[in-house]
Short mmCIF file of C-alpha atoms (C1' of nucleotides) in Angstrom, two decimals:
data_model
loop_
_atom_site.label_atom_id
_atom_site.label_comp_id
_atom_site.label_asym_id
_atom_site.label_seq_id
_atom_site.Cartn_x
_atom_site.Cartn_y
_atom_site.Cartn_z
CA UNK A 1 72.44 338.95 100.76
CA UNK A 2 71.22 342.56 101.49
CA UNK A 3 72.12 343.09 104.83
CA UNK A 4 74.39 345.79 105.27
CA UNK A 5 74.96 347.22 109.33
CA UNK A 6 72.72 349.81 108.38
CA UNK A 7 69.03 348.90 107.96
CA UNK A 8 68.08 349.88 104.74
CA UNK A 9 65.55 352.43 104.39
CA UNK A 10 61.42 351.44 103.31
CA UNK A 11 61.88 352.78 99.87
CA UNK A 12 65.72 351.58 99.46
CA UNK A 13 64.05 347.78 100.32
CA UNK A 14 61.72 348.43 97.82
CA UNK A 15 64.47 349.00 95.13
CA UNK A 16 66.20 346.22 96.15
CA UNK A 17 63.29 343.77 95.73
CA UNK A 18 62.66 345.46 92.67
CA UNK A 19 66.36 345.05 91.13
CA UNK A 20 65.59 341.16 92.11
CA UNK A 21 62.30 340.08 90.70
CA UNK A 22 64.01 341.86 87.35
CA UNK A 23 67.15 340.59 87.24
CA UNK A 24 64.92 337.20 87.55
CA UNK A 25 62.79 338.01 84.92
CA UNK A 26 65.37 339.47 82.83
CA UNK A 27 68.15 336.87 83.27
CA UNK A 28 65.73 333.81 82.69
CA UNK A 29 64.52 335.31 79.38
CA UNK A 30 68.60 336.08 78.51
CA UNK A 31 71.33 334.79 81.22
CA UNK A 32 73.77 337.53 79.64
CA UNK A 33 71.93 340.52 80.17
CA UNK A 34 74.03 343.53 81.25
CA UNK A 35 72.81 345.59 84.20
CA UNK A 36 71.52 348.39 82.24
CA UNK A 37 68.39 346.01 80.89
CA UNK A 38 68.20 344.94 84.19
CA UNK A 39 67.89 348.19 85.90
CA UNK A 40 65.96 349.15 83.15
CA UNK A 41 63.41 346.80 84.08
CA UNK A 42 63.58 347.44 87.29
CA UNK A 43 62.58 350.80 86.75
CA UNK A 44 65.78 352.20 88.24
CA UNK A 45 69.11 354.00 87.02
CA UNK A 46 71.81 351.91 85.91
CA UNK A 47 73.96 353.34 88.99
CA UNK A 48 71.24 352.68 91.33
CA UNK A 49 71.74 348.92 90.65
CA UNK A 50 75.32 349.39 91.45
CA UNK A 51 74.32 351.18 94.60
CA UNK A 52 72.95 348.21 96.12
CA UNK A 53 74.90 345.79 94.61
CA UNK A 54 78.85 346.64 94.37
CA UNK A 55 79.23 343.88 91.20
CA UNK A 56 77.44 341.71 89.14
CA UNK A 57 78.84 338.49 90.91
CA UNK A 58 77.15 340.42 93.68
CA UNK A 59 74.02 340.72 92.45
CA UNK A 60 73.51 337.27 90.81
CA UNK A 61 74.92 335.68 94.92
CA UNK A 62 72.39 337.90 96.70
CA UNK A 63 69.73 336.28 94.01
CA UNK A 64 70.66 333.08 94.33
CA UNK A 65 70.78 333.55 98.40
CA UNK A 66 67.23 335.14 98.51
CA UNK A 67 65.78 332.09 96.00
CA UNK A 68 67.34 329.83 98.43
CA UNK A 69 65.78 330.73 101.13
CA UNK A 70 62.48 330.65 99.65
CA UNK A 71 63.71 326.96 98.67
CA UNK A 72 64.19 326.49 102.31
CA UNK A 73 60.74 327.56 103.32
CA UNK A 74 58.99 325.88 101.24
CA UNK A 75 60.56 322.86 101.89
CA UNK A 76 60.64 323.71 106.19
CA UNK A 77 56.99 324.04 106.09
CA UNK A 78 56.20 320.45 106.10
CA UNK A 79 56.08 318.44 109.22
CA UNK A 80 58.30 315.30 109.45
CA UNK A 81 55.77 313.46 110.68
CA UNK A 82 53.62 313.43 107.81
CA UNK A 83 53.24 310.35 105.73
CA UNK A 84 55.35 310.33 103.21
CA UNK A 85 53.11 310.78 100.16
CA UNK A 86 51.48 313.67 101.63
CA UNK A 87 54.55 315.42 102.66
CA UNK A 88 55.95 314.50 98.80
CA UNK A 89 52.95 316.46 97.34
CA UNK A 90 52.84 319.10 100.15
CA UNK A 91 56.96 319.76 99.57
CA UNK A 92 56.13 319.45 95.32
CA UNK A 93 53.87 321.92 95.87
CA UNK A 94 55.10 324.47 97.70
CA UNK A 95 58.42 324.18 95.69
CA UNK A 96 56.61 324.43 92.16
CA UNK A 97 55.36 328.10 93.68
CA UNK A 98 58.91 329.01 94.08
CA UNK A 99 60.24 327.29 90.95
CA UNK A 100 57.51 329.59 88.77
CA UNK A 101 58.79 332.82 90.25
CA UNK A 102 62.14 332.04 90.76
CA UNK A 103 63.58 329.58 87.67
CA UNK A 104 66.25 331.34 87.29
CA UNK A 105 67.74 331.96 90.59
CA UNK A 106 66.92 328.26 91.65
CA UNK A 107 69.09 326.94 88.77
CA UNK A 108 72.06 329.32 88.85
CA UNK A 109 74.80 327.86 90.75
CA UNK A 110 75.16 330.23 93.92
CA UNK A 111 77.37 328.23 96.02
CA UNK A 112 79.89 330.52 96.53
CA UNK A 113 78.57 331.83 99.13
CA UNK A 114 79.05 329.83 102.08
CA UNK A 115 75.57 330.99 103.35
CA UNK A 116 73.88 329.91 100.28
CA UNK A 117 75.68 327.01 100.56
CA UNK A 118 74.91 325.29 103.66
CA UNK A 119 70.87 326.52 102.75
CA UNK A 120 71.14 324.47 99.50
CA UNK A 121 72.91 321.22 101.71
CA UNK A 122 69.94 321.90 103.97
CA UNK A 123 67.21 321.56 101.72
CA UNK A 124 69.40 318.46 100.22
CA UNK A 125 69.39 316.65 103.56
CA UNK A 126 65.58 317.38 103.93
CA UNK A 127 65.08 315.91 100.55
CA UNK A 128 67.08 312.82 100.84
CA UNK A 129 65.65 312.09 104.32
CA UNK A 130 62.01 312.48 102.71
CA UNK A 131 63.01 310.06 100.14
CA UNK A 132 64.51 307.37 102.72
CA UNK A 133 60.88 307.71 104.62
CA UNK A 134 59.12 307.11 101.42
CA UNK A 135 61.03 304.42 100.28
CA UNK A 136 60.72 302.76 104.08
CA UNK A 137 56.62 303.19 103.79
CA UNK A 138 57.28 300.93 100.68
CA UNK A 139 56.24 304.50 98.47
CA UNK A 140 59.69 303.71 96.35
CA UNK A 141 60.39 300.67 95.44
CA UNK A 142 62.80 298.99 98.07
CA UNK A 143 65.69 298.90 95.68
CA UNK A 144 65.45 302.18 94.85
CA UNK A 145 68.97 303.96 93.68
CA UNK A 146 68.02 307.56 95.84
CA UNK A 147 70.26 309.61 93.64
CA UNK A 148 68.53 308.78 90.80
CA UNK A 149 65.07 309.05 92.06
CA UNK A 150 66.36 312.44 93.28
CA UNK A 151 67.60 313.45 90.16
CA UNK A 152 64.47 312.33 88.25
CA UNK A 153 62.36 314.53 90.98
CA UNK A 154 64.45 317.80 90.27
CA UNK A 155 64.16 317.33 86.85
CA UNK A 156 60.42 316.35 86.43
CA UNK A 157 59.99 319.60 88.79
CA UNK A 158 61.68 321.89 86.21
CA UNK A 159 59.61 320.55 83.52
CA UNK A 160 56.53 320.80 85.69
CA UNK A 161 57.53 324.22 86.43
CA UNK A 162 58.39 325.36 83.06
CA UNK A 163 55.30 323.47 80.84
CA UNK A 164 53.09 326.22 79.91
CA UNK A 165 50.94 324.56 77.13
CA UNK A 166 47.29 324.56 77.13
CA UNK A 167 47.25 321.10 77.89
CA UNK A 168 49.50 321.23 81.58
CA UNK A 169 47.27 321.98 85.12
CA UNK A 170 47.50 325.53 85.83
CA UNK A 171 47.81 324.98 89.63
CA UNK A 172 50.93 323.91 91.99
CA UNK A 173 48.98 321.44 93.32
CA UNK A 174 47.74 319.90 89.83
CA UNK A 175 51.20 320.14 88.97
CA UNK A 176 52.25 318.28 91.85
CA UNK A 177 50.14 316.00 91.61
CA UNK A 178 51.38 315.04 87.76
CA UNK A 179 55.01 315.69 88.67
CA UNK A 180 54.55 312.92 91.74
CA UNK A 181 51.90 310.04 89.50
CA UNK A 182 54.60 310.29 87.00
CA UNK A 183 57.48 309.78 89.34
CA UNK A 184 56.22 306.69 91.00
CA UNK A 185 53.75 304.95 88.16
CA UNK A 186 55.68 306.38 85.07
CA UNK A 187 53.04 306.89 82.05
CA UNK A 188 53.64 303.29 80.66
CA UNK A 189 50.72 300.91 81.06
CA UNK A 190 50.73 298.91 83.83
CA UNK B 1 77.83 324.80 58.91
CA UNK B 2 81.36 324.88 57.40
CA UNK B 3 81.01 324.29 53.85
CA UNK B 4 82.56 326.90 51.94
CA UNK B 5 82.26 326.80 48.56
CA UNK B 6 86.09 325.69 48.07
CA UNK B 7 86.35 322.51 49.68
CA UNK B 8 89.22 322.22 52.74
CA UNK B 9 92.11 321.02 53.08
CA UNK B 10 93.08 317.93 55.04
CA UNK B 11 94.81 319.34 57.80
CA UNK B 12 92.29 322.40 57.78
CA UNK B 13 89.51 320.15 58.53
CA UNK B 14 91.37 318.60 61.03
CA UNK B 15 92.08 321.83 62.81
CA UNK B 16 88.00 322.62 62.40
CA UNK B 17 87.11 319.33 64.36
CA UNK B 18 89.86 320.31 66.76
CA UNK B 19 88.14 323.33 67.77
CA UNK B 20 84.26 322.21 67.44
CA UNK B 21 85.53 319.56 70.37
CA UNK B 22 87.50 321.86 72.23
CA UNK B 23 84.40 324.57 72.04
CA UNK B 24 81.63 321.86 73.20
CA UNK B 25 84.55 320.65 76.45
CA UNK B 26 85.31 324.34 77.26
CA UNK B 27 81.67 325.68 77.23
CA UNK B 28 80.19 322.77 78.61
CA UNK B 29 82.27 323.59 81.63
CA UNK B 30 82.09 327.70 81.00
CA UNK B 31 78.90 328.86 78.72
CA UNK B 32 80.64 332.67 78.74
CA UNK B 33 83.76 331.41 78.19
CA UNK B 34 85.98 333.33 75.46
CA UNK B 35 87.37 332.36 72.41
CA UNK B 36 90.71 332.72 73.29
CA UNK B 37 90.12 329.95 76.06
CA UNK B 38 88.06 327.81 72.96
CA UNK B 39 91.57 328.39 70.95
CA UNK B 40 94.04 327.18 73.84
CA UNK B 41 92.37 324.13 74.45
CA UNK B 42 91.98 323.63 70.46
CA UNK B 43 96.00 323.85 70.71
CA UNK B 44 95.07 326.25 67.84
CA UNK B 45 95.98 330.49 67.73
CA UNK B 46 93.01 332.41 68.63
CA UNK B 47 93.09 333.86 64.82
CA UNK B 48 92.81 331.03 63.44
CA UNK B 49 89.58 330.03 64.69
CA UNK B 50 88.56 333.29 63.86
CA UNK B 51 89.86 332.39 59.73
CA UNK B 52 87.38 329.65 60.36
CA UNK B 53 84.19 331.32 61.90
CA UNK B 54 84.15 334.78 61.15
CA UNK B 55 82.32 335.72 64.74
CA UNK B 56 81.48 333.77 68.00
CA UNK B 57 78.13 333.47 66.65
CA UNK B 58 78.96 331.55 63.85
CA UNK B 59 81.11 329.24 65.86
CA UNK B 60 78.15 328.65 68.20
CA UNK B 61 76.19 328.24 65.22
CA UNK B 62 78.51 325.78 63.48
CA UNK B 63 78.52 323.80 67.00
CA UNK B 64 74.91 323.61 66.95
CA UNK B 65 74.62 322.42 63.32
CA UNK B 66 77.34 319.54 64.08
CA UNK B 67 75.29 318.53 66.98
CA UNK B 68 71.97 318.24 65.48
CA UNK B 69 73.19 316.11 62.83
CA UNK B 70 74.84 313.52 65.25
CA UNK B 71 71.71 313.71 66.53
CA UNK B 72 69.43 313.33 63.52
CA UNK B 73 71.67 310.14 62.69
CA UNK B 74 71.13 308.87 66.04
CA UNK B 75 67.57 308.52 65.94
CA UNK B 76 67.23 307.84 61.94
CA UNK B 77 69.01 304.74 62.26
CA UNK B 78 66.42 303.43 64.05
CA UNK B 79 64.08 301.82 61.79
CA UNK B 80 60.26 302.91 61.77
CA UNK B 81 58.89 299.28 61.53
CA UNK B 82 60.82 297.99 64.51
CA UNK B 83 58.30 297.39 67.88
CA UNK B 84 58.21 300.93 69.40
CA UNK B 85 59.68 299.76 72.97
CA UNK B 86 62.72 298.25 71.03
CA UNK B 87 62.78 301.23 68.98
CA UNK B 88 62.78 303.16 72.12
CA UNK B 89 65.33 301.62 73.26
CA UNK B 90 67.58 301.93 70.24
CA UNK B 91 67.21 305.84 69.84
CA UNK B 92 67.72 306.02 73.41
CA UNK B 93 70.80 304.47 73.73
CA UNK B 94 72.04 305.92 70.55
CA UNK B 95 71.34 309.60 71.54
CA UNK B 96 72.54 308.55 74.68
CA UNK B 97 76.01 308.25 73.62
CA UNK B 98 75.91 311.37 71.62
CA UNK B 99 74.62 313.51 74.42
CA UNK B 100 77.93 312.31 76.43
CA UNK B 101 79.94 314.01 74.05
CA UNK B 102 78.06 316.77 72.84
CA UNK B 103 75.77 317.76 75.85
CA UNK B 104 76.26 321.39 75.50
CA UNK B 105 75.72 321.72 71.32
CA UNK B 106 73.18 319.92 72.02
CA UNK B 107 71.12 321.76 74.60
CA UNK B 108 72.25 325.19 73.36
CA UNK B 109 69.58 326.67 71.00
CA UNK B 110 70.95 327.21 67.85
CA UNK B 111 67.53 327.40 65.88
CA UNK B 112 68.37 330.52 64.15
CA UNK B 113 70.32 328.57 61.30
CA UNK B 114 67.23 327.48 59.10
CA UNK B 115 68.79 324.15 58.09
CA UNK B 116 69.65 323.24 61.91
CA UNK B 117 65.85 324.03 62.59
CA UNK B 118 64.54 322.21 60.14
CA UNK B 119 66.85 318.82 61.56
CA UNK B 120 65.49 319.59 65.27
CA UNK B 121 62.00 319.81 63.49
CA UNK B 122 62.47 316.71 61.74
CA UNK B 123 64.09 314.84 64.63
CA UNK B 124 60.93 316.24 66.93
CA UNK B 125 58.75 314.95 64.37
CA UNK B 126 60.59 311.15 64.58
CA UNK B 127 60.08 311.21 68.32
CA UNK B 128 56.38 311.74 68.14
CA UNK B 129 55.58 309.08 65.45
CA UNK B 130 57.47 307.04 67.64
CA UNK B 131 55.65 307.89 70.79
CA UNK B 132 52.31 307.94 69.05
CA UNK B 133 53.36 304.29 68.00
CA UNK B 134 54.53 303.19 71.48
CA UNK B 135 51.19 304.71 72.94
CA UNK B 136 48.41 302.60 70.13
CA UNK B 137 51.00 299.30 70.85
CA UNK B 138 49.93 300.31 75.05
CA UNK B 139 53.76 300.70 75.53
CA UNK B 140 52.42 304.10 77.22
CA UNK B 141 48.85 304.36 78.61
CA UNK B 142 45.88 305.68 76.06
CA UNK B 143 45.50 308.45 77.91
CA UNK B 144 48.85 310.13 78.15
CA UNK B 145 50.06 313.23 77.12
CA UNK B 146 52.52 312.72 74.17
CA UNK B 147 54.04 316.56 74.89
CA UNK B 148 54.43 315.98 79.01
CA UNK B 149 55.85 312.26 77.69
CA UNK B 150 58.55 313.65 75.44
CA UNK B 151 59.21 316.44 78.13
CA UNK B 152 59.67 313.71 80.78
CA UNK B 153 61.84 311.55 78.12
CA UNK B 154 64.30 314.85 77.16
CA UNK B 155 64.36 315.36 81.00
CA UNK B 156 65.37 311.78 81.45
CA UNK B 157 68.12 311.35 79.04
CA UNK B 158 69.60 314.38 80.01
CA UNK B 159 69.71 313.12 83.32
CA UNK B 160 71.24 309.68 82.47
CA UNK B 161 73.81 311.83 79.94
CA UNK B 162 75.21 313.95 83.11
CA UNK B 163 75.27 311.55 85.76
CA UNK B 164 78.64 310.69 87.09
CA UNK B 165 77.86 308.65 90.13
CA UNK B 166 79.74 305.30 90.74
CA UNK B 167 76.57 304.08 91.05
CA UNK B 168 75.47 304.83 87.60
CA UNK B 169 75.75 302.49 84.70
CA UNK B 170 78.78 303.25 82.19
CA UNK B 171 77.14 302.25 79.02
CA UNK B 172 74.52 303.72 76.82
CA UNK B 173 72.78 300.67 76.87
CA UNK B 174 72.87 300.33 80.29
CA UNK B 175 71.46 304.00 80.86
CA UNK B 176 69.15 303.70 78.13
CA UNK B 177 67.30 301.19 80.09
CA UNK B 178 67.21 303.28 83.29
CA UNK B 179 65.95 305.54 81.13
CA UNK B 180 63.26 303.91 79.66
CA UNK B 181 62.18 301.63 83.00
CA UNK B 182 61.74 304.89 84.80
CA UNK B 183 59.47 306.28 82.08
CA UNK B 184 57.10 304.13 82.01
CA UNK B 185 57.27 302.08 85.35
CA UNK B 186 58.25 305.16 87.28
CA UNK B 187 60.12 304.54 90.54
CA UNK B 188 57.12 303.76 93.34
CA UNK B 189 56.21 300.47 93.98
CA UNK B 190 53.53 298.53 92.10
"C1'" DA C 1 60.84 370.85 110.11
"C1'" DG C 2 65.35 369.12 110.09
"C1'" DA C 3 68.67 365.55 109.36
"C1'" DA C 4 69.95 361.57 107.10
"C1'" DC C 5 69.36 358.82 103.36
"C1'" DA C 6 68.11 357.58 98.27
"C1'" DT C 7 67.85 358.43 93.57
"C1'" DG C 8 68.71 360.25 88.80
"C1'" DC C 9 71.84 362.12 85.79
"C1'" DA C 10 76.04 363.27 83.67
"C1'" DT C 11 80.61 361.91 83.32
"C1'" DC C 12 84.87 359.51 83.41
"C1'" DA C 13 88.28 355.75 83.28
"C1'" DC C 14 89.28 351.06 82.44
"C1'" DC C 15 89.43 346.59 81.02
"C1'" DC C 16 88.80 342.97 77.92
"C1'" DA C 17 86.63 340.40 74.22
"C1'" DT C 18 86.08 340.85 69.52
"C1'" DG C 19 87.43 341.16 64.93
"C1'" DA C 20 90.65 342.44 61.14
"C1'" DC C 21 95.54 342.64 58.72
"C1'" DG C 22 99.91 341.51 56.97
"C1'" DC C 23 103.84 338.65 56.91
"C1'" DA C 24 107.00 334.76 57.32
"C1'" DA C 25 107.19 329.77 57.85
"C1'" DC C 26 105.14 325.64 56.87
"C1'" DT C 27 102.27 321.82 54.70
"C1'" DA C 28 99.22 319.47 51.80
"C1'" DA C 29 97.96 318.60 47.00
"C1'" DC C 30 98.84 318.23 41.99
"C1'" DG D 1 108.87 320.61 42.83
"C1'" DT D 2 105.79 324.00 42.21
"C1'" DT D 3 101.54 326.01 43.69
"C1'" DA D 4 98.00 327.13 46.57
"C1'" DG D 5 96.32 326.88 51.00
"C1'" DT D 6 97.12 327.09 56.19
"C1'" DT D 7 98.93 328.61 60.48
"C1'" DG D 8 101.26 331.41 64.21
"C1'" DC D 9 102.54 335.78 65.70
"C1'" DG D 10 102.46 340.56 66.32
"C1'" DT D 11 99.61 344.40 65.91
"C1'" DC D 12 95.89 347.49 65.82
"C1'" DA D 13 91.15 349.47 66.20
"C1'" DT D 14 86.79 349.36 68.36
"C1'" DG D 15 82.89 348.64 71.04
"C1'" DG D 16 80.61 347.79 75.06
"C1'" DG D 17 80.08 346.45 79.79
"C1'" DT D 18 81.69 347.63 84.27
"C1'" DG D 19 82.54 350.29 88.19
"C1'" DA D 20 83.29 354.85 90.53
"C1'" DT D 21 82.22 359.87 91.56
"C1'" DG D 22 79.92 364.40 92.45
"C1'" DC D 23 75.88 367.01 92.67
"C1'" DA D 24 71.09 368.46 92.68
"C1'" DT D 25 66.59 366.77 93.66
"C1'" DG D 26 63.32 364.06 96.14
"C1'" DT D 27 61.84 360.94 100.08
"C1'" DT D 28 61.79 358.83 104.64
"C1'" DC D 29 62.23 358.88 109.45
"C1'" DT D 30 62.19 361.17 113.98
#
DNA sequence: AGAACATGCATCACCCATGACGCAACTAAC
DNA sequence: GTTAGTTGCGTCATGGGTGATGCATGTTCT
């Protein structure tokens, strides 16, 4: 995470968020790009990236730290009072804006750094407790294995996330909306 | 693919299994890991797997290729007349217990080899007959998407491949149904 | 405008994975 | 048992990514 003593400069922030949305679009496209085609498309020097970030490791932790937090807030965002389905597609939602922008840095494993860490075990605990209202409102089925149903919900995220034929629903919401009908009716016939 | 012209010998071929197992346990665990590592836990001098794949690429390559066949044999035993949701079934459990072992060949994309391609094409192919099958029987609803289906279906058996939880079932059978129940019953209640 | 900070560029050193040989000891195949 | 193939070991060359430094040229902040 970027946060030296010293408060960076406006243009130095600028860099910084600059060497991070391309070393996400870089690294998703080819996990073992070197920092030169990163800084490259960053628009920056090669040394520059090493400027802000001493090492790669260091790099690739303040990634995953700054695509954890915008986990977190897109998870925070919704009320626990909300009924459970709502708060589902609300939470789907808001995570599937992330997920587009962020693949990458959601999937690498981060948790190194304590920080990042106890974010990700956050968001966890948010999720599970989500999942123990909806299956309590009789949205999951009462004998419902959590881990699994979590599992399935990650993973039918990423492929929401990732679809990008003609076919799939161009907006979170629409996306959230297929990620969630699938989840709970599955696509056989009833 | 390792078919030289000059066939090998028996304790050659041994040594070539050795290492395509010890390169799908290591880089499952390591994707950047090195050959020398690959070579340790082959019990096998890191020469030699270079007398038997020339560069890492090839050994990737040569991974991929073994993969893909397991899992063209997985799903071609399955006969195209049986009832799609038994069929289902079948290739599920059967890729199921190939995935266990060979999660990483399997995932990593080797299509540059033209004859691995052409298996993943032909195995892609198998899975849509059989879906188009399963959806005119009204296993899956009329209306579904075949390409978000087999998206949902990859997700799933990756899922049921990787899970480790006590509470997860040990056999491919046993998964294979999870699998399939949660495709097209989803996990809400009715 | 002046001071502090940021960047680009050129340069250097270093490490480590990769890949290639040759040779002696061994093993399968005929 | 002879022959051809296989392996381990030591060795070497090379490339490429990484990380650090100094300096001149902008840019921001006050």
């Amino acid at each position: 995470m970027p946060t030296p003593p010293r408060p960076l400069r406006a243009d130095a922030e600028r860099t910084v968020r600059a060497i991070l949305e391309a070393a996400e679009r870089v690294l998703s496209a080819n996990p073992a790009a070197t920092m030169e085609q990163i800084a490259e498309a960053a628009g920056v020097a090669r040394t520059t990236v090493h400027r802000r970030f001493a090492t790669r490791e260091a790099l690739l932790a303040a990634l995953c730290a700054w695509a954890a937090r915008q986990f977190h807030a897109a998870v925070e965002s919704v009320s626990d009072s909300t009924p459970p389905l709502v708060a589902l597609h609300q939470a789907t939602a808001n995570v599937l804006q992330v997920k587009i922008s962020w693949g990458f840095a959601m999937n690498a494993a981060g948790d190194d750094d304590p920080e990042t860490a106890r974010i990700h075990a956050d968001v966890l605990a948010r999720c599970d407790a989500l999942f123990q209202r909806a299956r309590a409102a009789g949205v999951l089925r009462p004998d419902t294995d959590l881990d699994w149903a979590r599992r399935v919900y990650y993973a039918l995220i990423h492929e929401a996330a990732t679809a990008d034929r003609p076919g799939t629903p161009a907006t979170p919401e629409a996306r959230a909306t297929l990620v969630l009908t699938t989840l709970l009716n599955g696509l056989g016939t009833p």
